[in-house]
Amino acid sequence: MRGVTRQSLSIALAVGVTAGATAGCGSDEQTHTVTATDFAYAGIPETMSVGDQLELENESETEIHELVAFRLADDETRSIEELVALPPDELLGLVSPEPAAVLLAAPGGDMIAAVGDGTFAEPGRYGVICVIPTGADPDEYLAAAAESDGPPDVAGGPPHIVSGMFDEFTVEN
Ligand SMILES: [Cu+2]
């Protein structure tokens, strides 16, 4: 079941790899540094302004982490806790057709922007998830990612969301 979750999400995320976010044109954009640990995010603001940007730093010594951000429908009222507990196909449907951003960082490595650049141009509520397999080798993961159109299917345990690696934020005008 958990393996199915990871595979389904990988398929979903593969669709969005060529998408690019466009930076806003306002003058007050801020960059918010998000710190990833095993297994949580720190520094994701509850509310950001259109044009604000997230950047990812990884403080784990062993795990590669990612920040997959996807805009939720305007009529979506469920919390991110409820959404990540949904059956895999339903969570897949929320991330499709493409996430707004996919940022990756290996332990001690620089951020890699795989989808977008971490800038959010559209107001709304966003979910954030990390679906990297627990225990995946960072070098193997990045090498495989460079060869594929989306997150690779590498060996590992359940995706990090199972350990609580998810969050949400709102973007306002
Ligand atoms: Cu993670």
GROMACS .gro file of N, CA and C and ligand atoms in nm:
model
  520
    1MET      N    1   0.083  -0.121   0.000
    1MET     CA    2   0.000   0.000   0.000
    1MET      C    3   0.086   0.125   0.000
    2ARG      N    4   0.188   0.123   0.086
    2ARG     CA    5   0.274   0.242   0.090
    2ARG      C    6   0.354   0.254  -0.039
    3GLY      N    7   0.398   0.141  -0.093
    3GLY     CA    8   0.470   0.143  -0.220
    3GLY      C    9   0.384   0.200  -0.330
    4VAL      N   10   0.256   0.164  -0.328
    4VAL     CA   11   0.164   0.216  -0.428
    4VAL      C   12   0.154   0.368  -0.415
    5THR      N   13   0.152   0.416  -0.293
    5THR     CA   14   0.144   0.561  -0.271
    5THR      C   15   0.261   0.633  -0.336
    6ARG      N   16   0.380   0.581  -0.311
    6ARG     CA   17   0.499   0.649  -0.363
    6ARG      C   18   0.499   0.647  -0.515
    7GLN      N   19   0.466   0.533  -0.571
    7GLN     CA   20   0.468   0.521  -0.716
    7GLN      C   21   0.365   0.614  -0.779
    8SER      N   22   0.247   0.619  -0.722
    8SER     CA   23   0.142   0.703  -0.778
    8SER      C   24   0.182   0.849  -0.775
    9LEU      N   25   0.240   0.891  -0.665
    9LEU     CA   26   0.281   1.031  -0.655
    9LEU      C   27   0.393   1.061  -0.752
   10SER      N   28   0.483   0.965  -0.773
   10SER     CA   29   0.591   0.987  -0.868
   10SER      C   30   0.536   1.009  -1.007
   11ILE      N   31   0.437   0.932  -1.043
   11ILE     CA   32   0.375   0.948  -1.174
   11ILE      C   33   0.312   1.087  -1.184
   12ALA      N   34   0.247   1.127  -1.078
   12ALA     CA   35   0.180   1.257  -1.080
   12ALA      C   36   0.281   1.369  -1.094
   13LEU      N   37   0.388   1.360  -1.019
   13LEU     CA   38   0.485   1.468  -1.019
   13LEU      C   39   0.563   1.472  -1.148
   14ALA      N   40   0.577   1.358  -1.213
   14ALA     CA   41   0.652   1.353  -1.338
   14ALA      C   42   0.589   1.443  -1.443
   15VAL      N   43   0.457   1.460  -1.432
   15VAL     CA   44   0.385   1.539  -1.532
   15VAL      C   45   0.427   1.685  -1.528
   16GLY      N   46   0.468   1.732  -1.411
   16GLY     CA   47   0.487   1.876  -1.397
   16GLY      C   48   0.630   1.925  -1.405
   17VAL      N   49   0.720   1.840  -1.445
   17VAL     CA   50   0.860   1.875  -1.431
   17VAL      C   51   0.903   1.993  -1.518
   18THR      N   52   0.837   2.013  -1.631
   18THR     CA   53   0.879   2.122  -1.718
   18THR      C   54   0.810   2.254  -1.685
   19ALA      N   55   0.718   2.252  -1.588
   19ALA     CA   56   0.647   2.375  -1.555
   19ALA      C   57   0.742   2.475  -1.490
   20GLY      N   58   0.720   2.601  -1.516
   20GLY     CA   59   0.803   2.703  -1.454
   20GLY      C   60   0.718   2.809  -1.389
   21ALA      N   61   0.754   2.849  -1.270
   21ALA     CA   62   0.681   2.957  -1.205
   21ALA      C   63   0.736   3.091  -1.254
   22THR      N   64   0.651   3.189  -1.256
   22THR     CA   65   0.693   3.321  -1.299
   22THR      C   66   0.698   3.413  -1.178
   23ALA      N   67   0.807   3.479  -1.163
   23ALA     CA   68   0.822   3.569  -1.049
   23ALA      C   69   0.723   3.685  -1.060
   24GLY      N   70   0.676   3.729  -0.946
   24GLY     CA   71   0.582   3.841  -0.945
   24GLY      C   72   0.654   3.971  -0.978
   25CYS      N   73   0.575   4.076  -1.001
   25CYS     CA   74   0.633   4.203  -1.044
   25CYS      C   75   0.628   4.307  -0.934
   26GLY      N   76   0.576   4.272  -0.817
   26GLY     CA   77   0.568   4.370  -0.710
   26GLY      C   78   0.705   4.405  -0.658
   27SER      N   79   0.711   4.492  -0.561
   27SER     CA   80   0.840   4.539  -0.513
   27SER      C   81   0.874   4.487  -0.375
   28ASP      N   82   0.781   4.414  -0.313
   28ASP     CA   83   0.802   4.374  -0.174
   28ASP      C   84   0.818   4.225  -0.157
   29GLU      N   85   0.861   4.155  -0.263
   29GLU     CA   86   0.871   4.010  -0.251
   29GLU      C   87   0.974   3.973  -0.146
   30GLN      N   88   0.939   3.870  -0.071
   30GLN     CA   89   1.031   3.821   0.031
   30GLN      C   90   1.069   3.677  -0.001
   31THR      N   91   1.189   3.641   0.043
   31THR     CA   92   1.232   3.503   0.033
   31THR      C   93   1.232   3.443   0.173
   32HIS      N   94   1.162   3.331   0.186
   32HIS     CA   95   1.151   3.263   0.314
   32HIS      C   96   1.232   3.134   0.309
   33THR      N   97   1.325   3.120   0.400
   33THR     CA   98   1.406   2.999   0.402
   33THR      C   99   1.336   2.891   0.484
   34VAL      N  100   1.316   2.777   0.421
   34VAL     CA  101   1.252   2.663   0.485
   34VAL      C  102   1.360   2.561   0.518
   35THR      N  103   1.361   2.514   0.641
   35THR     CA  104   1.457   2.414   0.683
   35THR      C  105   1.390   2.278   0.692
   36ALA      N  106   1.448   2.181   0.624
   36ALA     CA  107   1.397   2.044   0.631
   36ALA      C  108   1.480   1.964   0.728
   37THR      N  109   1.412   1.889   0.814
   37THR     CA  110   1.478   1.795   0.905
   37THR      C  111   1.406   1.661   0.891
   38ASP      N  112   1.452   1.561   0.969
   38ASP     CA  113   1.387   1.429   0.966
   38ASP      C  114   1.280   1.423   1.075
   39PHE      N  115   1.153   1.442   1.053
   39PHE     CA  116   1.088   1.458   0.923
   39PHE      C  117   0.988   1.572   0.938
   40ALA      N  118   1.033   1.692   0.915
   40ALA     CA  119   0.948   1.809   0.933
   40ALA      C  120   1.004   1.927   0.854
   41TYR      N  121   0.919   2.027   0.834
   41TYR     CA  122   0.963   2.155   0.779
   41TYR      C  123   0.957   2.259   0.889
   42ALA      N  124   1.053   2.352   0.888
   42ALA     CA  125   1.046   2.468   0.976
   42ALA      C  126   1.061   2.592   0.887
   43GLY      N  127   0.985   2.695   0.917
   43GLY     CA  128   1.003   2.821   0.847
   43GLY      C  129   0.905   2.847   0.734
   44ILE      N  130   0.807   2.759   0.715
   44ILE     CA  131   0.704   2.788   0.615
   44ILE      C  132   0.604   2.885   0.678
   45PRO      N  133   0.593   3.008   0.623
   45PRO     CA  134   0.501   3.104   0.682
   45PRO      C  135   0.356   3.059   0.667
   46GLU      N  136   0.272   3.093   0.762
   46GLU     CA  137   0.130   3.063   0.747
   46GLU      C  138   0.072   3.136   0.628
   47THR      N  139   0.117   3.259   0.610
   47THR     CA  140   0.067   3.343   0.501
   47THR      C  141   0.183   3.411   0.431
   48MET      N  142   0.180   3.410   0.299
   48MET     CA  143   0.280   3.481   0.219
   48MET      C  144   0.207   3.573   0.122
   49SER      N  145   0.282   3.663   0.059
   49SER     CA  146   0.227   3.751  -0.042
   49SER      C  147   0.260   3.697  -0.181
   50VAL      N  148   0.173   3.728  -0.277
   50VAL     CA  149   0.201   3.690  -0.416
   50VAL      C  150   0.340   3.741  -0.454
   51GLY      N  151   0.421   3.655  -0.512
   51GLY     CA  152   0.556   3.692  -0.551
   51GLY      C  153   0.661   3.652  -0.450
   52ASP      N  154   0.616   3.615  -0.331
   52ASP     CA  155   0.712   3.565  -0.232
   52ASP      C  156   0.768   3.430  -0.278
   53GLN      N  157   0.886   3.400  -0.224
   53GLN     CA  158   0.956   3.280  -0.269
   53GLN      C  159   0.996   3.194  -0.149
   54LEU      N  160   0.989   3.063  -0.167
   54LEU     CA  161   1.042   2.971  -0.067
   54LEU      C  162   1.173   2.914  -0.118
   55GLU      N  163   1.270   2.901  -0.028
   55GLU     CA  164   1.392   2.828  -0.063
   55GLU      C  165   1.415   2.723   0.044
   56LEU      N  166   1.475   2.611   0.003
   56LEU     CA  167   1.485   2.494   0.090
   56LEU      C  168   1.629   2.468   0.132
   57GLU      N  169   1.648   2.451   0.262
   57GLU     CA  170   1.775   2.405   0.316
   57GLU      C  171   1.751   2.273   0.388
   58ASN      N  172   1.846   2.184   0.379
   58ASN     CA  173   1.830   2.052   0.438
   58ASN      C  174   1.930   2.032   0.552
   59GLU      N  175   1.879   2.015   0.673
   59GLU     CA  176   1.968   1.996   0.788
   59GLU      C  177   1.983   1.850   0.827
   60SER      N  178   1.922   1.761   0.751
   60SER     CA  179   1.937   1.618   0.779
   60SER      C  180   2.080   1.575   0.746
   61GLU      N  181   2.130   1.478   0.819
   61GLU     CA  182   2.263   1.424   0.788
   61GLU      C  183   2.255   1.304   0.695
   62THR      N  184   2.134   1.254   0.676
   62THR     CA  185   2.123   1.129   0.597
   62THR      C  186   2.017   1.133   0.488
   63GLU      N  187   1.909   1.208   0.511
   63GLU     CA  188   1.794   1.200   0.419
   63GLU      C  189   1.794   1.317   0.321
   64ILE      N  190   1.772   1.287   0.192
   64ILE     CA  191   1.739   1.392   0.098
   64ILE      C  192   1.592   1.429   0.120
   65HIS      N  193   1.562   1.561   0.109
   65HIS     CA  194   1.424   1.607   0.129
   65HIS      C  195   1.380   1.692   0.011
   66GLU      N  196   1.250   1.706  -0.001
   66GLU     CA  197   1.194   1.790  -0.106
   66GLU      C  198   1.078   1.870  -0.048
   67LEU      N  199   1.043   1.976  -0.119
   67LEU     CA  200   0.926   2.057  -0.085
   67LEU      C  201   0.840   2.060  -0.210
   68VAL      N  202   0.734   1.979  -0.210
   68VAL     CA  203   0.639   1.977  -0.321
   68VAL      C  204   0.519   2.060  -0.277
   69ALA      N  205   0.496   2.172  -0.344
   69ALA     CA  206   0.385   2.260  -0.309
   69ALA      C  207   0.280   2.255  -0.420
   70PHE      N  208   0.155   2.236  -0.382
   70PHE     CA  209   0.046   2.226  -0.480
   70PHE      C  210  -0.072   2.309  -0.433
   71ARG      N  211  -0.128   2.386  -0.526
   71ARG     CA  212  -0.240   2.474  -0.492
   71ARG      C  213  -0.368   2.393  -0.475
   72LEU      N  214  -0.439   2.421  -0.366
   72LEU     CA  215  -0.564   2.352  -0.338
   72LEU      C  216  -0.680   2.428  -0.402
   73ALA      N  217  -0.784   2.354  -0.436
   73ALA     CA  218  -0.904   2.416  -0.494
   73ALA      C  219  -0.962   2.518  -0.397
   74ASP      N  220  -1.024   2.621  -0.453
   74ASP     CA  221  -1.078   2.729  -0.369
   74ASP      C  222  -1.184   2.678  -0.271
   75ASP      N  223  -1.253   2.568  -0.308
   75ASP     CA  224  -1.359   2.516  -0.219
   75ASP      C  225  -1.308   2.401  -0.130
   76GLU      N  226  -1.177   2.380  -0.130
   76GLU     CA  227  -1.120   2.275  -0.045
   76GLU      C  228  -1.112   2.324   0.099
   77THR      N  229  -1.177   2.254   0.191
   77THR     CA  230  -1.179   2.299   0.330
   77THR      C  231  -1.104   2.205   0.423
   78ARG      N  232  -1.065   2.087   0.372
   78ARG     CA  233  -0.997   1.991   0.460
   78ARG      C  234  -0.855   2.037   0.493
   79SER      N  235  -0.808   2.001   0.612
   79SER     CA  236  -0.672   2.035   0.653
   79SER      C  237  -0.572   1.947   0.579
   80ILE      N  238  -0.445   1.988   0.579
   80ILE     CA  239  -0.342   1.907   0.515
   80ILE      C  240  -0.330   1.771   0.586
   81GLU      N  241  -0.355   1.768   0.716
   81GLU     CA  242  -0.353   1.640   0.788
   81GLU      C  243  -0.456   1.543   0.730
   82GLU      N  244  -0.574   1.597   0.700
   82GLU     CA  245  -0.679   1.513   0.642
   82GLU      C  246  -0.642   1.471   0.500
   83LEU      N  247  -0.583   1.563   0.426
   83LEU     CA  248  -0.552   1.534   0.284
   83LEU      C  249  -0.445   1.427   0.269
   84VAL      N  250  -0.340   1.433   0.351
   84VAL     CA  251  -0.233   1.332   0.335
   84VAL      C  252  -0.278   1.195   0.383
   85ALA      N  253  -0.388   1.191   0.458
   85ALA     CA  254  -0.441   1.061   0.503
   85ALA      C  255  -0.537   1.001   0.401
   86LEU      N  256  -0.563   1.071   0.292
   86LEU     CA  257  -0.653   1.019   0.189
   86LEU      C  258  -0.592   0.899   0.118
   87PRO      N  259  -0.675   0.819   0.054
   87PRO     CA  260  -0.619   0.712  -0.031
   87PRO      C  261  -0.527   0.773  -0.137
   88PRO      N  262  -0.423   0.699  -0.177
   88PRO     CA  263  -0.321   0.752  -0.269
   88PRO      C  264  -0.378   0.819  -0.393
   89ASP      N  265  -0.479   0.758  -0.454
   89ASP     CA  266  -0.533   0.815  -0.577
   89ASP      C  267  -0.596   0.951  -0.554
   90GLU      N  268  -0.656   0.969  -0.437
   90GLU     CA  269  -0.720   1.098  -0.409
   90GLU      C  270  -0.617   1.207  -0.384
   91LEU      N  271  -0.510   1.171  -0.312
   91LEU     CA  272  -0.402   1.268  -0.292
   91LEU      C  273  -0.337   1.301  -0.426
   92LEU      N  274  -0.320   1.199  -0.509
   92LEU     CA  275  -0.267   1.217  -0.645
   92LEU      C  276  -0.349   1.318  -0.723
   93GLY      N  277  -0.480   1.307  -0.710
   93GLY     CA  278  -0.568   1.398  -0.782
   93GLY      C  279  -0.551   1.543  -0.739
   94LEU      N  280  -0.512   1.564  -0.614
   94LEU     CA  281  -0.494   1.700  -0.564
   94LEU      C  282  -0.364   1.762  -0.616
   95VAL      N  283  -0.263   1.679  -0.635
   95VAL     CA  284  -0.133   1.728  -0.681
   95VAL      C  285  -0.134   1.748  -0.834
   96SER      N  286  -0.215   1.671  -0.904
   96SER     CA  287  -0.224   1.681  -1.050
   96SER      C  288  -0.298   1.807  -1.090
   97PRO      N  289  -0.281   1.858  -1.213
   97PRO     CA  290  -0.191   1.799  -1.311
   97PRO      C  291  -0.044   1.833  -1.287
   98GLU      N  292  -0.016   1.939  -1.213
   98GLU     CA  293   0.124   1.966  -1.184
   98GLU      C  294   0.133   2.050  -1.057
   99PRO      N  295   0.236   2.022  -0.975
   99PRO     CA  296   0.255   2.102  -0.855
   99PRO      C  297   0.306   2.242  -0.891
  100ALA      N  298   0.290   2.335  -0.799
  100ALA     CA  299   0.338   2.471  -0.822
  100ALA      C  300   0.489   2.480  -0.806
  101ALA      N  301   0.544   2.391  -0.725
  101ALA     CA  302   0.689   2.392  -0.704
  101ALA      C  303   0.735   2.256  -0.655
  102VAL      N  304   0.853   2.216  -0.699
  102VAL     CA  305   0.924   2.101  -0.642
  102VAL      C  306   1.068   2.145  -0.619
  103LEU      N  307   1.106   2.158  -0.492
  103LEU     CA  308   1.241   2.197  -0.453
  103LEU      C  309   1.305   2.079  -0.382
  104LEU      N  310   1.429   2.047  -0.417
  104LEU     CA  311   1.499   1.932  -0.358
  104LEU      C  312   1.627   1.980  -0.291
  105ALA      N  313   1.669   1.912  -0.185
  105ALA     CA  314   1.800   1.939  -0.126
  105ALA      C  315   1.853   1.812  -0.061
  106ALA      N  316   1.973   1.775  -0.102
  106ALA     CA  317   2.041   1.662  -0.039
  106ALA      C  318   2.105   1.710   0.091
  107PRO      N  319   2.143   1.620   0.180
  107PRO     CA  320   2.211   1.662   0.303
  107PRO      C  321   2.338   1.740   0.269
  108GLY      N  322   2.348   1.862   0.318
  108GLY     CA  323   2.465   1.944   0.292
  108GLY      C  324   2.475   1.998   0.150
  109GLY      N  325   2.370   1.978   0.072
  109GLY     CA  326   2.374   2.019  -0.069
  109GLY      C  327   2.292   2.143  -0.096
  110ASP      N  328   2.318   2.204  -0.210
  110ASP     CA  329   2.241   2.320  -0.251
  110ASP      C  330   2.102   2.278  -0.296
  111MET      N  331   2.010   2.376  -0.293
  111MET     CA  332   1.875   2.350  -0.340
  111MET      C  333   1.874   2.326  -0.491
  112ILE      N  334   1.793   2.230  -0.532
  112ILE     CA  335   1.770   2.204  -0.674
  112ILE      C  336   1.622   2.231  -0.700
  113ALA      N  337   1.594   2.327  -0.787
  113ALA     CA  338   1.454   2.359  -0.822
  113ALA      C  339   1.415   2.273  -0.941
  114ALA      N  340   1.336   2.168  -0.916
  114ALA     CA  341   1.297   2.074  -1.022
  114ALA      C  342   1.172   2.122  -1.096
  115VAL      N  343   1.085   2.189  -1.024
  115VAL     CA  344   0.966   2.248  -1.086
  115VAL      C  345   0.953   2.390  -1.031
  116GLY      N  346   0.940   2.487  -1.119
  116GLY     CA  347   0.930   2.626  -1.076
  116GLY      C  348   1.059   2.671  -1.009
  117ASP      N  349   1.050   2.785  -0.941
  117ASP     CA  350   1.168   2.834  -0.868
  117ASP      C  351   1.134   2.867  -0.723
  118GLY      N  352   1.017   2.818  -0.679
  118GLY     CA  353   0.977   2.844  -0.542
  118GLY      C  354   0.900   2.973  -0.523
  119THR      N  355   0.873   3.042  -0.634
  119THR     CA  356   0.793   3.165  -0.628
  119THR      C  357   0.647   3.130  -0.652
  120PHE      N  358   0.559   3.194  -0.576
  120PHE     CA  359   0.417   3.163  -0.588
  120PHE      C  360   0.342   3.285  -0.640
  121ALA      N  361   0.288   3.270  -0.761
  121ALA     CA  362   0.226   3.382  -0.831
  121ALA      C  363   0.074   3.384  -0.817
  122GLU      N  364   0.017   3.276  -0.767
  122GLU     CA  365  -0.129   3.267  -0.762
  122GLU      C  366  -0.178   3.261  -0.618
  123PRO      N  367  -0.270   3.352  -0.581
  123PRO     CA  368  -0.324   3.346  -0.445
  123PRO      C  369  -0.400   3.216  -0.422
  124GLY      N  370  -0.405   3.174  -0.297
  124GLY     CA  371  -0.479   3.053  -0.263
  124GLY      C  372  -0.411   2.978  -0.150
  125ARG      N  373  -0.468   2.863  -0.118
  125ARG     CA  374  -0.411   2.779  -0.013
  125ARG      C  375  -0.333   2.666  -0.080
  126TYR      N  376  -0.215   2.639  -0.026
  126TYR     CA  377  -0.127   2.539  -0.083
  126TYR      C  378  -0.095   2.431   0.019
  127GLY      N  379  -0.089   2.307  -0.029
  127GLY     CA  380  -0.039   2.197   0.052
  127GLY      C  381   0.108   2.175   0.021
  128VAL      N  382   0.183   2.125   0.119
  128VAL     CA  383   0.326   2.095   0.102
  128VAL      C  384   0.350   1.951   0.148
  129ILE      N  385   0.416   1.872   0.065
  129ILE     CA  386   0.446   1.734   0.101
  129ILE      C  387   0.589   1.698   0.059
  130CYS      N  388   0.645   1.599   0.131
  130CYS     CA  389   0.771   1.535   0.090
  130CYS      C  390   0.740   1.387   0.073
  131VAL      N  391   0.757   1.337  -0.050
  131VAL     CA  392   0.723   1.197  -0.077
  131VAL      C  393   0.847   1.115  -0.114
  132ILE      N  394   0.963   1.163  -0.071
  132ILE     CA  395   1.086   1.085  -0.094
  132ILE      C  396   1.084   0.961  -0.004
  133PRO      N  397   1.123   0.847  -0.061
  133PRO     CA  398   1.122   0.723   0.019
  133PRO      C  399   1.220   0.731   0.136
  134THR      N  400   1.174   0.693   0.253
  134THR     CA  401   1.258   0.697   0.372
  134THR      C  402   1.380   0.606   0.354
  135GLY      N  403   1.497   0.664   0.380
  135GLY     CA  404   1.620   0.586   0.370
  135GLY      C  405   1.680   0.581   0.231
  136ALA      N  406   1.617   0.647   0.134
  136ALA     CA  407   1.673   0.648  -0.002
  136ALA      C  408   1.812   0.712   0.000
  137ASP      N  409   1.903   0.658  -0.080
  137ASP     CA  410   2.038   0.713  -0.088
  137ASP      C  411   2.033   0.845  -0.166
  138PRO      N  412   2.079   0.957  -0.105
  138PRO     CA  413   2.067   1.087  -0.173
  138PRO      C  414   2.136   1.092  -0.310
  139ASP      N  415   2.257   1.038  -0.318
  139ASP     CA  416   2.329   1.041  -0.446
  139ASP      C  417   2.257   0.957  -0.552
  140GLU      N  418   2.209   0.843  -0.508
  140GLU     CA  419   2.136   0.755  -0.601
  140GLU      C  420   2.008   0.825  -0.647
  141TYR      N  421   1.943   0.891  -0.553
  141TYR     CA  422   1.817   0.958  -0.585
  141TYR      C  423   1.839   1.068  -0.689
  142LEU      N  424   1.940   1.153  -0.665
  142LEU     CA  425   1.966   1.264  -0.756
  142LEU      C  426   2.015   1.216  -0.892
  143ALA      N  427   2.098   1.112  -0.892
  143ALA     CA  428   2.146   1.058  -1.018
  143ALA      C  429   2.030   1.003  -1.100
  144ALA      N  430   1.940   0.933  -1.032
  144ALA     CA  431   1.825   0.877  -1.101
  144ALA      C  432   1.731   0.989  -1.146
  145ALA      N  433   1.719   1.094  -1.065
  145ALA     CA  434   1.630   1.206  -1.101
  145ALA      C  435   1.680   1.277  -1.227
  146ALA      N  436   1.812   1.285  -1.240
  146ALA     CA  437   1.869   1.354  -1.357
  146ALA      C  438   1.841   1.278  -1.485
  147GLU      N  439   1.811   1.150  -1.472
  147GLU     CA  440   1.787   1.067  -1.590
  147GLU      C  441   1.639   1.052  -1.621
  148SER      N  442   1.553   1.101  -1.532
  148SER     CA  443   1.409   1.080  -1.553
  148SER      C  444   1.339   1.214  -1.564
  149ASP      N  445   1.216   1.210  -1.609
  149ASP     CA  446   1.136   1.332  -1.623
  149ASP      C  447   1.069   1.371  -1.492
  150GLY      N  448   1.084   1.291  -1.390
  150GLY     CA  449   1.019   1.321  -1.263
  150GLY      C  450   1.091   1.250  -1.152
  151PRO      N  451   1.035   1.253  -1.033
  151PRO     CA  452   1.098   1.184  -0.920
  151PRO      C  453   1.119   1.037  -0.955
  152PRO      N  454   1.238   0.985  -0.932
  152PRO     CA  455   1.268   0.847  -0.970
  152PRO      C  456   1.213   0.748  -0.870
  153ASP      N  457   1.199   0.626  -0.915
  153ASP     CA  458   1.154   0.519  -0.827
  153ASP      C  459   1.277   0.448  -0.772
  154VAL      N  460   1.329   0.496  -0.659
  154VAL     CA  461   1.448   0.436  -0.600
  154VAL      C  462   1.410   0.360  -0.472
  155ALA      N  463   1.501   0.273  -0.429
  155ALA     CA  464   1.474   0.190  -0.312
  155ALA      C  465   1.458   0.276  -0.188
  156GLY      N  466   1.369   0.233  -0.099
  156GLY     CA  467   1.350   0.304   0.026
  156GLY      C  468   1.220   0.262   0.091
  157GLY      N  469   1.196   0.318   0.207
  157GLY     CA  470   1.075   0.288   0.282
  157GLY      C  471   0.961   0.377   0.241
  158PRO      N  472   0.864   0.394   0.329
  158PRO     CA  473   0.746   0.475   0.297
  158PRO      C  474   0.784   0.622   0.274
  159PRO      N  475   0.703   0.696   0.200
  159PRO     CA  476   0.733   0.838   0.175
  159PRO      C  477   0.731   0.917   0.305
  160HIS      N  478   0.808   1.025   0.308
  160HIS     CA  479   0.825   1.102   0.431
  160HIS      C  480   0.695   1.158   0.487
  161ILE      N  481   0.591   1.173   0.405
  161ILE     CA  482   0.463   1.221   0.460
  161ILE      C  483   0.412   1.128   0.569
  162VAL      N  484   0.446   1.000   0.558
  162VAL     CA  485   0.400   0.902   0.658
  162VAL      C  486   0.457   0.936   0.796
  163SER      N  487   0.575   0.999   0.798
  163SER     CA  488   0.638   1.039   0.924
  163SER      C  489   0.603   1.183   0.964
  164GLY      N  490   0.512   1.243   0.890
  164GLY     CA  491   0.464   1.377   0.927
  164GLY      C  492   0.525   1.491   0.850
  165MET      N  493   0.590   1.463   0.737
  165MET     CA  494   0.657   1.569   0.663
  165MET      C  495   0.560   1.633   0.563
  166PHE      N  496   0.476   1.722   0.616
  166PHE     CA  497   0.381   1.796   0.533
  166PHE      C  498   0.345   1.925   0.605
  167ASP      N  499   0.289   2.019   0.529
  167ASP     CA  500   0.252   2.149   0.586
  167ASP      C  501   0.155   2.216   0.490
  168GLU      N  502   0.113   2.336   0.522
  168GLU     CA  503   0.029   2.412   0.432
  168GLU      C  504   0.055   2.560   0.454
  169PHE      N  505   0.023   2.642   0.352
  169PHE     CA  506   0.036   2.787   0.366
  169PHE      C  507  -0.063   2.853   0.272
  170THR      N  508  -0.083   2.983   0.294
  170THR     CA  509  -0.175   3.059   0.211
  170THR      C  510  -0.101   3.173   0.144
  171VAL      N  511  -0.130   3.196   0.016
  171VAL     CA  512  -0.073   3.308  -0.057
  171VAL      C  513  -0.185   3.411  -0.079
  172GLU      N  514  -0.155   3.536  -0.039
  172GLU     CA  515  -0.255   3.644  -0.051
  172GLU      C  516  -0.203   3.754  -0.142
  173ASN      N  517  -0.297   3.825  -0.202
  173ASN     CA  518  -0.260   3.940  -0.285
  173ASN      C  519  -0.202   4.051  -0.201
  174CU      CU  520   1.158   1.452   0.326
   0.00000   0.00000   0.00000
